[in-house]
PDB file of C-alpha atoms in Angstrom:
ATOM      1  CA  MET A   1       0.010  -0.057   0.000  1.00  0.00           C
ATOM      2  CA  SER A   2       2.877   2.426   0.815  1.00  0.00           C
ATOM      3  CA  LYS A   3       4.399   1.694  -2.590  1.00  0.00           C
ATOM      4  CA  ILE A   4       1.070   2.410  -4.311  1.00  0.00           C
ATOM      5  CA  LEU A   5       0.620   5.654  -2.408  1.00  0.00           C
ATOM      6  CA  ALA A   6       4.216   6.665  -3.086  1.00  0.00           C
ATOM      7  CA  ARG A   7       3.849   6.162  -6.802  1.00  0.00           C
ATOM      8  CA  SER A   8       0.857   8.440  -6.726  1.00  0.00           C
ATOM      9  CA  GLY A   9       2.747  11.147  -4.944  1.00  0.00           C
ATOM     10  CA  MET A  10       0.942  10.387  -1.697  1.00  0.00           C
ATOM     11  CA  SER A  11       2.198   9.514   1.783  1.00  0.00           C
ATOM     12  CA  ASN A  12       0.858   6.830   4.060  1.00  0.00           C
ATOM     13  CA  SER A  13       2.041   8.857   7.003  1.00  0.00           C
ATOM     14  CA  THR A  14       0.864  12.055   8.619  1.00  0.00           C
ATOM     15  CA  ALA A  15       4.514  13.280   8.388  1.00  0.00           C
ATOM     16  CA  LYS A  16       5.286  15.682   5.527  1.00  0.00           C
ATOM     17  CA  PRO A  17       7.050  13.760   2.753  1.00  0.00           C
ATOM     18  CA  PRO A  18      10.164  14.848   0.914  1.00  0.00           C
ATOM     19  CA  VAL A  19       9.651  17.623  -1.526  1.00  0.00           C
ATOM     20  CA  ILE A  20       9.442  16.618  -5.222  1.00  0.00           C
ATOM     21  CA  GLN A  21      10.928  18.875  -7.984  1.00  0.00           C
ATOM     22  CA  CYS A  22       8.763  19.736 -10.946  1.00  0.00           C
ATOM     23  CA  ARG A  23       9.966  18.042 -14.104  1.00  0.00           C
ATOM     24  CA  PHE A  24       9.193  21.128 -16.131  1.00  0.00           C
ATOM     25  CA  CYS A  25      10.695  24.077 -14.178  1.00  0.00           C
ATOM     26  CA  GLY A  26      12.740  22.292 -11.437  1.00  0.00           C
ATOM     27  CA  GLU A  27      10.909  24.169  -8.672  1.00  0.00           C
ATOM     28  CA  ASP A  28       9.389  22.458  -5.585  1.00  0.00           C
ATOM     29  CA  GLU A  29       5.963  21.016  -6.209  1.00  0.00           C
ATOM     30  CA  PRO A  30       3.311  22.334  -3.770  1.00  0.00           C
ATOM     31  CA  GLN A  31       2.025  19.996  -1.054  1.00  0.00           C
ATOM     32  CA  MET A  32      -1.187  19.825   1.017  1.00  0.00           C
ATOM     33  CA  GLN A  33      -3.041  17.513   3.369  1.00  0.00           C
ATOM     34  CA  ILE A  34      -6.180  15.705   2.339  1.00  0.00           C
ATOM     35  CA  GLU A  35      -8.344  12.963   3.897  1.00  0.00           C
ATOM     36  CA  HIS A  36      -6.730   9.482   3.721  1.00  0.00           C
ATOM     37  CA  PRO A  37      -8.639   7.197   1.335  1.00  0.00           C
ATOM     38  CA  PHE A  38      -8.582   4.162   3.651  1.00  0.00           C
ATOM     39  CA  LYS A  39      -8.742   5.542   7.212  1.00  0.00           C
ATOM     40  CA  ILE A  40      -9.750   8.485   9.253  1.00  0.00           C
ATOM     41  CA  ALA A  41      -6.733  10.649   9.040  1.00  0.00           C
ATOM     42  CA  LEU A  42      -5.003  13.323   7.024  1.00  0.00           C
ATOM     43  CA  HIS A  43      -2.041  12.705   4.845  1.00  0.00           C
ATOM     44  CA  TRP A  44       0.206  14.748   2.673  1.00  0.00           C
ATOM     45  CA  VAL A  45       0.122  14.758  -1.153  1.00  0.00           C
ATOM     46  CA  SER A  46       2.205  16.518  -3.771  1.00  0.00           C
ATOM     47  CA  LEU A  47       0.313  18.732  -6.198  1.00  0.00           C
ATOM     48  CA  ALA A  48       1.007  19.417  -9.803  1.00  0.00           C
ATOM     49  CA  CYS A  49       3.185  22.466 -10.260  1.00  0.00           C
ATOM     50  CA  PRO A  50       1.274  25.413 -11.732  1.00  0.00           C
ATOM     51  CA  CYS A  51       3.556  25.281 -14.832  1.00  0.00           C
ATOM     52  CA  GLU A  52       2.697  21.581 -15.323  1.00  0.00           C
ATOM     53  CA  ALA A  53      -0.973  22.211 -14.977  1.00  0.00           C
ATOM     54  CA  LYS A  54      -0.677  25.077 -17.509  1.00  0.00           C
ATOM     55  CA  ALA A  55       1.230  22.775 -19.880  1.00  0.00           C
ATOM     56  CA  ARG A  56      -1.580  20.213 -19.702  1.00  0.00           C
ATOM     57  CA  GLU A  57      -4.218  22.867 -20.287  1.00  0.00           C
ATOM     58  CA  ASP A  58      -2.295  24.230 -23.254  1.00  0.00           C
ATOM     59  CA  PHE A  59      -1.905  20.719 -24.714  1.00  0.00           C
ATOM     60  CA  LYS A  60      -5.578  19.967 -24.355  1.00  0.00           C
ATOM     61  CA  ARG A  61      -6.517  23.395 -25.898  1.00  0.00           C
ATOM     62  CA  GLU A  62      -4.201  22.632 -28.772  1.00  0.00           C
ATOM     63  CA  GLN A  63      -5.703  19.246 -29.385  1.00  0.00           C
ATOM     64  CA  ASP A  64      -9.266  20.589 -29.116  1.00  0.00           C
ATOM     65  CA  ALA A  65      -8.331  23.319 -31.652  1.00  0.00           C
ATOM     66  CA  LYS A  66      -6.964  20.632 -34.084  1.00  0.00           C
ATOM     67  CA  LEU A  67     -10.131  18.558 -33.803  1.00  0.00           C
ATOM     68  CA  LYS A  68     -12.277  21.512 -34.264  1.00  0.00           C
ATOM     69  CA  ARG A  69     -10.289  22.549 -37.380  1.00  0.00           C
ATOM     70  CA  VAL A  70     -10.763  19.019 -38.779  1.00  0.00           C
ATOM     71  CA  ARG A  71     -14.535  19.324 -38.257  1.00  0.00           C
ATOM     72  CA  ILE A  72     -14.578  22.817 -39.936  1.00  0.00           C
ATOM     73  CA  ASN A  73     -12.608  21.599 -42.913  1.00  0.00           C
ATOM     74  CA  LYS A  74     -14.894  18.588 -43.261  1.00  0.00           C
ATOM     75  CA  ALA A  75     -17.913  20.825 -43.177  1.00  0.00           C
ATOM     76  CA  LEU A  76     -16.466  23.261 -45.678  1.00  0.00           C
ATOM     77  CA  LYS A  77     -15.631  20.442 -47.997  1.00  0.00           C
ATOM     78  CA  LEU A  78     -19.367  19.504 -48.193  1.00  0.00           C
ATOM     79  CA  SER A  79     -20.575  23.071 -48.651  1.00  0.00           C
ATOM     80  CA  SER A  80     -21.836  24.335 -52.011  1.00  0.00           C
ATOM     81  CA  ALA A  81     -20.157  27.071 -54.001  1.00  0.00           C
ATOM     82  CA  MET A  82     -17.717  28.056 -51.276  1.00  0.00           C
ATOM     83  CA  ASP A  83     -15.917  30.764 -53.249  1.00  0.00           C
ATOM     84  CA  GLU A  84     -19.110  32.760 -53.624  1.00  0.00           C
ATOM     85  CA  ILE A  85     -20.260  32.070 -50.036  1.00  0.00           C
ATOM     86  CA  LYS A  86     -17.056  33.299 -48.422  1.00  0.00           C
ATOM     87  CA  SER A  87     -17.539  36.762 -49.930  1.00  0.00           C
ATOM     88  CA  MET A  88     -20.937  37.180 -48.263  1.00  0.00           C
ATOM     89  CA  THR A  89     -20.733  39.193 -44.950  1.00  0.00           C
ATOM     90  CA  PHE A  90     -22.922  41.381 -42.835  1.00  0.00           C
ATOM     91  CA  GLU A  91     -20.747  44.321 -43.912  1.00  0.00           C
ATOM     92  CA  ASN A  92     -21.642  43.888 -47.610  1.00  0.00           C
ATOM     93  CA  TYR A  93     -25.234  42.919 -46.998  1.00  0.00           C
ATOM     94  CA  LYS A  94     -27.683  45.770 -47.729  1.00  0.00           C
ATOM     95  CA  ILE A  95     -30.683  45.908 -45.418  1.00  0.00           C
ATOM     96  CA  ARG A  96     -33.519  46.700 -47.845  1.00  0.00           C
ATOM     97  CA  PRO A  97     -37.187  47.338 -46.983  1.00  0.00           C
ATOM     98  CA  GLY A  98     -38.782  44.119 -45.898  1.00  0.00           C
ATOM     99  CA  THR A  99     -35.533  42.415 -44.749  1.00  0.00           C
ATOM    100  CA  GLU A 100     -35.313  43.960 -41.280  1.00  0.00           C
ATOM    101  CA  SER A 101     -36.975  41.087 -39.448  1.00  0.00           C
ATOM    102  CA  ALA A 102     -34.936  38.384 -41.080  1.00  0.00           C
ATOM    103  CA  HIS A 103     -31.716  40.376 -40.593  1.00  0.00           C
ATOM    104  CA  LYS A 104     -32.440  40.859 -36.867  1.00  0.00           C
ATOM    105  CA  GLU A 105     -33.125  37.141 -36.417  1.00  0.00           C
ATOM    106  CA  ILE A 106     -29.889  36.015 -38.016  1.00  0.00           C
ATOM    107  CA  ARG A 107     -27.943  38.537 -36.093  1.00  0.00           C
ATOM    108  CA  SER A 108     -29.529  37.210 -32.952  1.00  0.00           C
ATOM    109  CA  ALA A 109     -28.907  33.630 -33.948  1.00  0.00           C
ATOM    110  CA  VAL A 110     -25.153  34.365 -34.265  1.00  0.00           C
ATOM    111  CA  ASP A 111     -24.867  36.360 -31.077  1.00  0.00           C
ATOM    112  CA  ASP A 112     -26.712  33.782 -28.991  1.00  0.00           C
ATOM    113  CA  PHE A 113     -25.629  30.677 -30.909  1.00  0.00           C
ATOM    114  CA  GLU A 114     -24.719  28.478 -27.910  1.00  0.00           C
ATOM    115  CA  ALA A 115     -27.734  29.486 -25.833  1.00  0.00           C
ATOM    116  CA  ARG A 116     -30.275  28.857 -28.617  1.00  0.00           C
ATOM    117  CA  GLY A 117     -29.328  25.153 -28.857  1.00  0.00           C
ATOM    118  CA  ARG A 118     -31.365  23.523 -31.684  1.00  0.00           C
ATOM    119  CA  LEU A 119     -33.486  26.636 -32.229  1.00  0.00           C
ATOM    120  CA  GLY A 120     -32.917  27.466 -35.918  1.00  0.00           C
ATOM    121  CA  VAL A 121     -34.256  29.903 -38.471  1.00  0.00           C
ATOM    122  CA  PHE A 122     -36.616  29.453 -41.348  1.00  0.00           C
ATOM    123  CA  ILE A 123     -36.590  32.416 -43.762  1.00  0.00           C
ATOM    124  CA  PHE A 124     -38.939  32.353 -46.725  1.00  0.00           C
ATOM    125  CA  GLY A 125     -39.891  34.825 -49.441  1.00  0.00           C
ATOM    126  CA  GLU A 126     -39.472  35.805 -53.014  1.00  0.00           C
ATOM    127  CA  THR A 127     -36.458  34.522 -54.917  1.00  0.00           C
ATOM    128  CA  GLY A 128     -33.393  36.869 -55.204  1.00  0.00           C
ATOM    129  CA  ASN A 129     -34.279  38.993 -52.138  1.00  0.00           C
ATOM    130  CA  GLY A 130     -31.116  38.367 -50.104  1.00  0.00           C
ATOM    131  CA  LYS A 131     -31.992  35.256 -48.055  1.00  0.00           C
ATOM    132  CA  SER A 132     -28.940  33.270 -49.027  1.00  0.00           C
ATOM    133  CA  HIS A 133     -26.524  36.222 -48.519  1.00  0.00           C
ATOM    134  CA  LEU A 134     -27.984  36.834 -45.063  1.00  0.00           C
ATOM    135  CA  THR A 135     -27.617  33.286 -43.789  1.00  0.00           C
ATOM    136  CA  ALA A 136     -24.166  32.981 -45.406  1.00  0.00           C
ATOM    137  CA  ALA A 137     -23.070  36.161 -43.622  1.00  0.00           C
ATOM    138  CA  GLY A 138     -24.116  34.625 -40.287  1.00  0.00           C
ATOM    139  CA  GLY A 139     -22.481  31.308 -41.108  1.00  0.00           C
ATOM    140  CA  ASN A 140     -19.172  33.003 -42.129  1.00  0.00           C
ATOM    141  CA  GLU A 141     -19.086  34.908 -38.789  1.00  0.00           C
ATOM    142  CA  LEU A 142     -19.609  31.631 -36.870  1.00  0.00           C
ATOM    143  CA  ILE A 143     -16.770  29.941 -38.878  1.00  0.00           C
ATOM    144  CA  GLU A 144     -14.517  32.818 -37.808  1.00  0.00           C
ATOM    145  CA  LYS A 145     -15.538  32.079 -34.184  1.00  0.00           C
ATOM    146  CA  GLY A 146     -14.414  28.424 -34.646  1.00  0.00           C
ATOM    147  CA  TYR A 147     -17.711  26.709 -35.424  1.00  0.00           C
ATOM    148  CA  ALA A 148     -18.138  23.997 -38.124  1.00  0.00           C
ATOM    149  CA  VAL A 149     -20.761  25.272 -40.602  1.00  0.00           C
ATOM    150  CA  ILE A 150     -22.170  23.650 -43.694  1.00  0.00           C
ATOM    151  CA  PHE A 151     -23.908  25.771 -46.350  1.00  0.00           C
ATOM    152  CA  ILE A 152     -25.513  23.554 -48.974  1.00  0.00           C
ATOM    153  CA  ALA A 153     -28.256  24.006 -51.536  1.00  0.00           C
ATOM    154  CA  GLU A 154     -31.054  21.378 -51.383  1.00  0.00           C
ATOM    155  CA  LYS A 155     -30.658  20.170 -54.975  1.00  0.00           C
ATOM    156  CA  ASP A 156     -26.845  19.824 -54.432  1.00  0.00           C
ATOM    157  CA  LEU A 157     -27.306  17.805 -51.303  1.00  0.00           C
ATOM    158  CA  LEU A 158     -29.903  15.415 -52.775  1.00  0.00           C
ATOM    159  CA  SER A 159     -27.863  14.906 -55.949  1.00  0.00           C
ATOM    160  CA  ARG A 160     -24.743  14.165 -53.973  1.00  0.00           C
ATOM    161  CA  LEU A 161     -26.578  11.696 -51.765  1.00  0.00           C
ATOM    162  CA  GLN A 162     -27.984  10.074 -54.929  1.00  0.00           C
ATOM    163  CA  ALA A 163     -24.593   9.934 -56.480  1.00  0.00           C
ATOM    164  CA  THR A 164     -23.156   7.839 -53.616  1.00  0.00           C
ATOM    165  CA  ARG A 165     -24.946   4.865 -55.225  1.00  0.00           C
ATOM    166  CA  ASN A 166     -22.210   4.783 -57.911  1.00  0.00           C
ATOM    167  CA  PHE A 167     -19.457   2.509 -56.742  1.00  0.00           C
ATOM    168  CA  ASN A 168     -16.749   4.879 -57.915  1.00  0.00           C
ATOM    169  CA  ASN A 169     -18.141   7.992 -56.208  1.00  0.00           C
ATOM    170  CA  LYS A 170     -15.600   9.925 -54.198  1.00  0.00           C
ATOM    171  CA  GLU A 171     -18.123  10.631 -51.360  1.00  0.00           C
ATOM    172  CA  SER A 172     -19.922   7.991 -49.400  1.00  0.00           C
ATOM    173  CA  PHE A 173     -23.457   8.196 -48.152  1.00  0.00           C
ATOM    174  CA  GLY A 174     -22.296   7.909 -44.587  1.00  0.00           C
ATOM    175  CA  GLU A 175     -19.716  10.691 -44.883  1.00  0.00           C
ATOM    176  CA  ILE A 176     -22.285  13.110 -46.206  1.00  0.00           C
ATOM    177  CA  MET A 177     -24.913  12.242 -43.630  1.00  0.00           C
ATOM    178  CA  ASP A 178     -22.369  12.336 -40.774  1.00  0.00           C
ATOM    179  CA  ALA A 179     -21.151  15.794 -41.810  1.00  0.00           C
ATOM    180  CA  CYS A 180     -24.709  17.012 -41.989  1.00  0.00           C
ATOM    181  CA  MET A 181     -25.452  15.632 -38.520  1.00  0.00           C
ATOM    182  CA  GLU A 182     -22.205  16.705 -36.838  1.00  0.00           C
ATOM    183  CA  ALA A 183     -21.685  20.276 -38.042  1.00  0.00           C
ATOM    184  CA  ASP A 184     -22.417  22.918 -35.417  1.00  0.00           C
ATOM    185  CA  LEU A 185     -24.691  24.591 -37.941  1.00  0.00           C
ATOM    186  CA  LEU A 186     -26.337  23.424 -41.166  1.00  0.00           C
ATOM    187  CA  ILE A 187     -27.508  26.098 -43.491  1.00  0.00           C
ATOM    188  CA  TRP A 188     -30.003  24.575 -45.919  1.00  0.00           C
ATOM    189  CA  ASP A 189     -30.463  26.765 -48.936  1.00  0.00           C
ATOM    190  CA  ASP A 190     -33.452  26.667 -51.358  1.00  0.00           C
ATOM    191  CA  PHE A 191     -35.357  24.309 -49.026  1.00  0.00           C
ATOM    192  CA  MET A 192     -38.394  22.735 -50.722  1.00  0.00           C
ATOM    193  CA  SER A 193     -37.064  23.817 -54.159  1.00  0.00           C
ATOM    194  CA  SER A 194     -37.418  20.269 -55.500  1.00  0.00           C
ATOM    195  CA  GLN A 195     -40.733  19.935 -57.338  1.00  0.00           C
ATOM    196  CA  LYS A 196     -41.137  16.276 -56.605  1.00  0.00           C
ATOM    197  CA  LEU A 197     -39.291  14.232 -54.000  1.00  0.00           C
ATOM    198  CA  SER A 198     -38.735  10.502 -54.224  1.00  0.00           C
ATOM    199  CA  ALA A 199     -39.422   8.321 -51.270  1.00  0.00           C
ATOM    200  CA  ASP A 200     -35.639   8.055 -50.599  1.00  0.00           C
ATOM    201  CA  GLU A 201     -35.163  11.796 -50.737  1.00  0.00           C
ATOM    202  CA  LYS A 202     -37.994  12.374 -48.283  1.00  0.00           C
ATOM    203  CA  ASP A 203     -36.352   9.809 -45.960  1.00  0.00           C
ATOM    204  CA  TRP A 204     -32.936  11.480 -46.213  1.00  0.00           C
ATOM    205  CA  ILE A 205     -34.390  14.886 -45.425  1.00  0.00           C
ATOM    206  CA  PHE A 206     -36.215  13.471 -42.401  1.00  0.00           C
ATOM    207  CA  GLN A 207     -33.091  11.656 -41.155  1.00  0.00           C
ATOM    208  CA  ILE A 208     -31.041  14.873 -41.224  1.00  0.00           C
ATOM    209  CA  ILE A 209     -33.731  17.045 -39.576  1.00  0.00           C
ATOM    210  CA  ASN A 210     -34.626  14.480 -36.936  1.00  0.00           C
ATOM    211  CA  GLY A 211     -30.943  13.658 -36.291  1.00  0.00           C
ATOM    212  CA  ARG A 212     -30.030  17.300 -35.716  1.00  0.00           C
ATOM    213  CA  GLU A 213     -33.020  17.797 -33.507  1.00  0.00           C
ATOM    214  CA  ARG A 214     -31.908  14.866 -31.314  1.00  0.00           C
ATOM    215  CA  ALA A 215     -28.367  16.232 -31.191  1.00  0.00           C
ATOM    216  CA  ASN A 216     -29.646  19.725 -30.209  1.00  0.00           C
ATOM    217  CA  ARG A 217     -28.067  21.295 -33.265  1.00  0.00           C
ATOM    218  CA  PRO A 218     -29.743  24.017 -35.369  1.00  0.00           C
ATOM    219  CA  ILE A 219     -30.613  24.291 -39.110  1.00  0.00           C
ATOM    220  CA  TRP A 220     -31.091  27.637 -40.917  1.00  0.00           C
ATOM    221  CA  TYR A 221     -33.317  27.263 -43.899  1.00  0.00           C
ATOM    222  CA  THR A 222     -33.951  29.585 -46.829  1.00  0.00           C
ATOM    223  CA  SER A 223     -36.929  28.902 -48.988  1.00  0.00           C
ATOM    224  CA  ASN A 224     -38.737  30.538 -51.915  1.00  0.00           C
ATOM    225  CA  ILE A 225     -42.166  29.334 -50.818  1.00  0.00           C
ATOM    226  CA  THR A 226     -44.856  32.000 -50.591  1.00  0.00           C
ATOM    227  CA  THR A 227     -46.870  33.014 -47.499  1.00  0.00           C
ATOM    228  CA  LYS A 228     -49.752  31.139 -49.085  1.00  0.00           C
ATOM    229  CA  GLU A 229     -47.736  27.959 -49.332  1.00  0.00           C
ATOM    230  CA  PHE A 230     -46.317  28.434 -45.817  1.00  0.00           C
ATOM    231  CA  THR A 231     -49.802  28.427 -44.330  1.00  0.00           C
ATOM    232  CA  ASP A 232     -51.337  25.954 -46.704  1.00  0.00           C
ATOM    233  CA  PRO A 233     -52.535  22.908 -44.729  1.00  0.00           C
ATOM    234  CA  LEU A 234     -51.243  20.637 -47.522  1.00  0.00           C
ATOM    235  CA  THR A 235     -47.680  21.891 -47.396  1.00  0.00           C
ATOM    236  CA  PRO A 236     -46.601  19.628 -44.507  1.00  0.00           C
ATOM    237  CA  TYR A 237     -47.503  16.587 -46.480  1.00  0.00           C
ATOM    238  CA  LYS A 238     -45.200  17.447 -49.350  1.00  0.00           C
ATOM    239  CA  LEU A 239     -42.318  16.137 -47.210  1.00  0.00           C
ATOM    240  CA  ASP A 240     -43.983  12.966 -45.877  1.00  0.00           C
ATOM    241  CA  ASP A 241     -47.465  11.522 -45.602  1.00  0.00           C
ATOM    242  CA  LYS A 242     -47.764  12.351 -41.882  1.00  0.00           C
ATOM    243  CA  GLY A 243     -46.429  15.890 -41.858  1.00  0.00           C
ATOM    244  CA  ARG A 244     -43.817  14.919 -39.268  1.00  0.00           C
ATOM    245  CA  THR A 245     -40.834  16.531 -41.070  1.00  0.00           C
ATOM    246  CA  TRP A 246     -42.570  19.915 -41.593  1.00  0.00           C
ATOM    247  CA  TRP A 247     -43.695  20.212 -37.956  1.00  0.00           C
ATOM    248  CA  ARG A 248     -40.212  19.371 -36.700  1.00  0.00           C
ATOM    249  CA  ILE A 249     -38.897  22.164 -38.866  1.00  0.00           C
ATOM    250  CA  VAL A 250     -41.257  24.943 -37.843  1.00  0.00           C
ATOM    251  CA  GLY A 251     -41.287  23.698 -34.205  1.00  0.00           C
ATOM    252  CA  ASN A 252     -37.453  24.115 -34.046  1.00  0.00           C
ATOM    253  CA  SER A 253     -37.229  27.367 -35.976  1.00  0.00           C
ATOM    254  CA  GLU A 254     -37.915  31.041 -35.716  1.00  0.00           C
ATOM    255  CA  CYS A 255     -39.855  31.544 -38.938  1.00  0.00           C
ATOM    256  CA  LYS A 256     -39.444  34.926 -40.707  1.00  0.00           C
ATOM    257  CA  TYR A 257     -40.989  36.221 -43.888  1.00  0.00           C
ATOM    258  CA  ASN A 258     -38.523  38.254 -45.926  1.00  0.00           C
ATOM    259  CA  GLN A 259     -40.795  40.721 -47.593  1.00  0.00           C
ATOM    260  CA  ALA A 260     -38.148  42.350 -49.771  1.00  0.00           C
ATOM    261  CA  SER A 261     -38.532  42.284 -53.537  1.00  0.00           C
ATOM    262  CA  ASN A 262     -36.411  40.381 -55.988  1.00  0.00           C
ATOM    263  CA  HIS A 263     -33.155  42.391 -55.963  1.00  0.00           C
ATOM    264  CA  ARG A 264     -31.888  40.796 -59.199  1.00  0.00           C
ATOM    265  CA  GLN A 265     -35.051  41.719 -61.007  1.00  0.00           C
ATOM    266  CA  ALA A 266     -34.970  45.196 -59.590  1.00  0.00           C
ATOM    267  CA  TYR A 267     -31.351  45.613 -60.666  1.00  0.00           C
ATOM    268  CA  VAL A 268     -32.067  44.520 -64.265  1.00  0.00           C
ATOM    269  CA  THR A 269     -35.216  46.654 -64.569  1.00  0.00           C
ATOM    270  CA  ALA A 270     -33.537  49.744 -63.029  1.00  0.00           C
ATOM    271  CA  ARG A 271     -30.687  49.493 -65.435  1.00  0.00           C
ATOM    272  CA  ALA A 272     -33.080  49.247 -68.382  1.00  0.00           C
ATOM    273  CA  LEU A 273     -34.973  52.377 -67.180  1.00  0.00           C
ATOM    274  CA  GLY A 274     -31.675  54.207 -66.525  1.00  0.00           C
ATOM    275  CA  ILE A 275     -32.382  54.757 -62.824  1.00  0.00           C
ATOM    276  CA  SER A 276     -30.913  53.487 -59.547  1.00  0.00           C
ATOM    277  CA  VAL A 277     -32.219  50.389 -57.911  1.00  0.00           C
ATOM    278  CA  GLU A 278     -33.228  52.534 -54.877  1.00  0.00           C
ATOM    279  CA  GLU A 279     -35.314  54.854 -57.053  1.00  0.00           C
ATOM    280  CA  TYR A 280     -36.909  51.814 -58.831  1.00  0.00           C
ATOM    281  CA  GLU A 281     -37.821  50.178 -55.535  1.00  0.00           C
ATOM    282  CA  LYS A 282     -39.322  53.441 -54.239  1.00  0.00           C
ATOM    283  CA  ARG A 283     -41.493  53.549 -57.327  1.00  0.00           C
ATOM    284  CA  VAL A 284     -42.593  49.953 -56.836  1.00  0.00           C
ATOM    285  CA  GLN A 285     -43.347  50.566 -53.161  1.00  0.00           C
ATOM    286  CA  GLY A 286     -45.270  53.735 -53.974  1.00  0.00           C
ATOM    287  CA  GLU A 287     -47.413  51.933 -56.533  1.00  0.00           C
ATOM    288  CA  ALA A 288     -48.095  49.113 -54.046  1.00  0.00           C
ATOM    289  CA  GLU A 289     -49.275  51.653 -51.468  1.00  0.00           C
TER     290      GLU A 289
END
């Protein structure tokens, strides 16, 4: 027993043991008395030197950083059109009339990312009104903070999962699904853009959404569905015959309608009229009022 205690830096005696020098700095390791593990008494133990404790913490921090970097790189590898996405930031995102609510929600989702847990965001509205730019801006800021983020368009995701059935495909089904499940954030662009989903595709969508719900990880969706489609009682059944996928989505998301107009269309039309986009949008807004 004495040998076991000695090897652990502990003493079987109430007498103070010889001082041990730290193997890192050579200074005396601190000592203190604690309760004896096998009898009612106090005994002396040698503690780790502060420099040794710091070395262990630094090593663990370094290993954690490496693992996180691997996860981030794995996530980025799966993302769609990364060159374009990387350029999208809050700084170059223009808050246009109708985008305020969605912008505020994504800003909040970034600032309170840890506290929100699995609470995601579902932004829907007209095509070309900045939904993708906004979610990418939030995702890029989280990547800078060290989170693993995947940004993927629905058609790209489903086609890549489908392609794994080819024996010579570079990606495996498990690799893609694992990445979608394990990323800190999944940004699902153009959700419900597929006109007709196969039974397998519906199952894959459910697996990802259900898996992330169980893991307490969020999804940010962008979708071009209209307000009429969003409230249509038949919409939930486009994803499965029981509506379970849809209700998981809206139940785990802050849903925001991006009311802004199609910026791409506004740009082309304004150029044709020889006026600025801002002037054109003011005209459209005035006509609507």
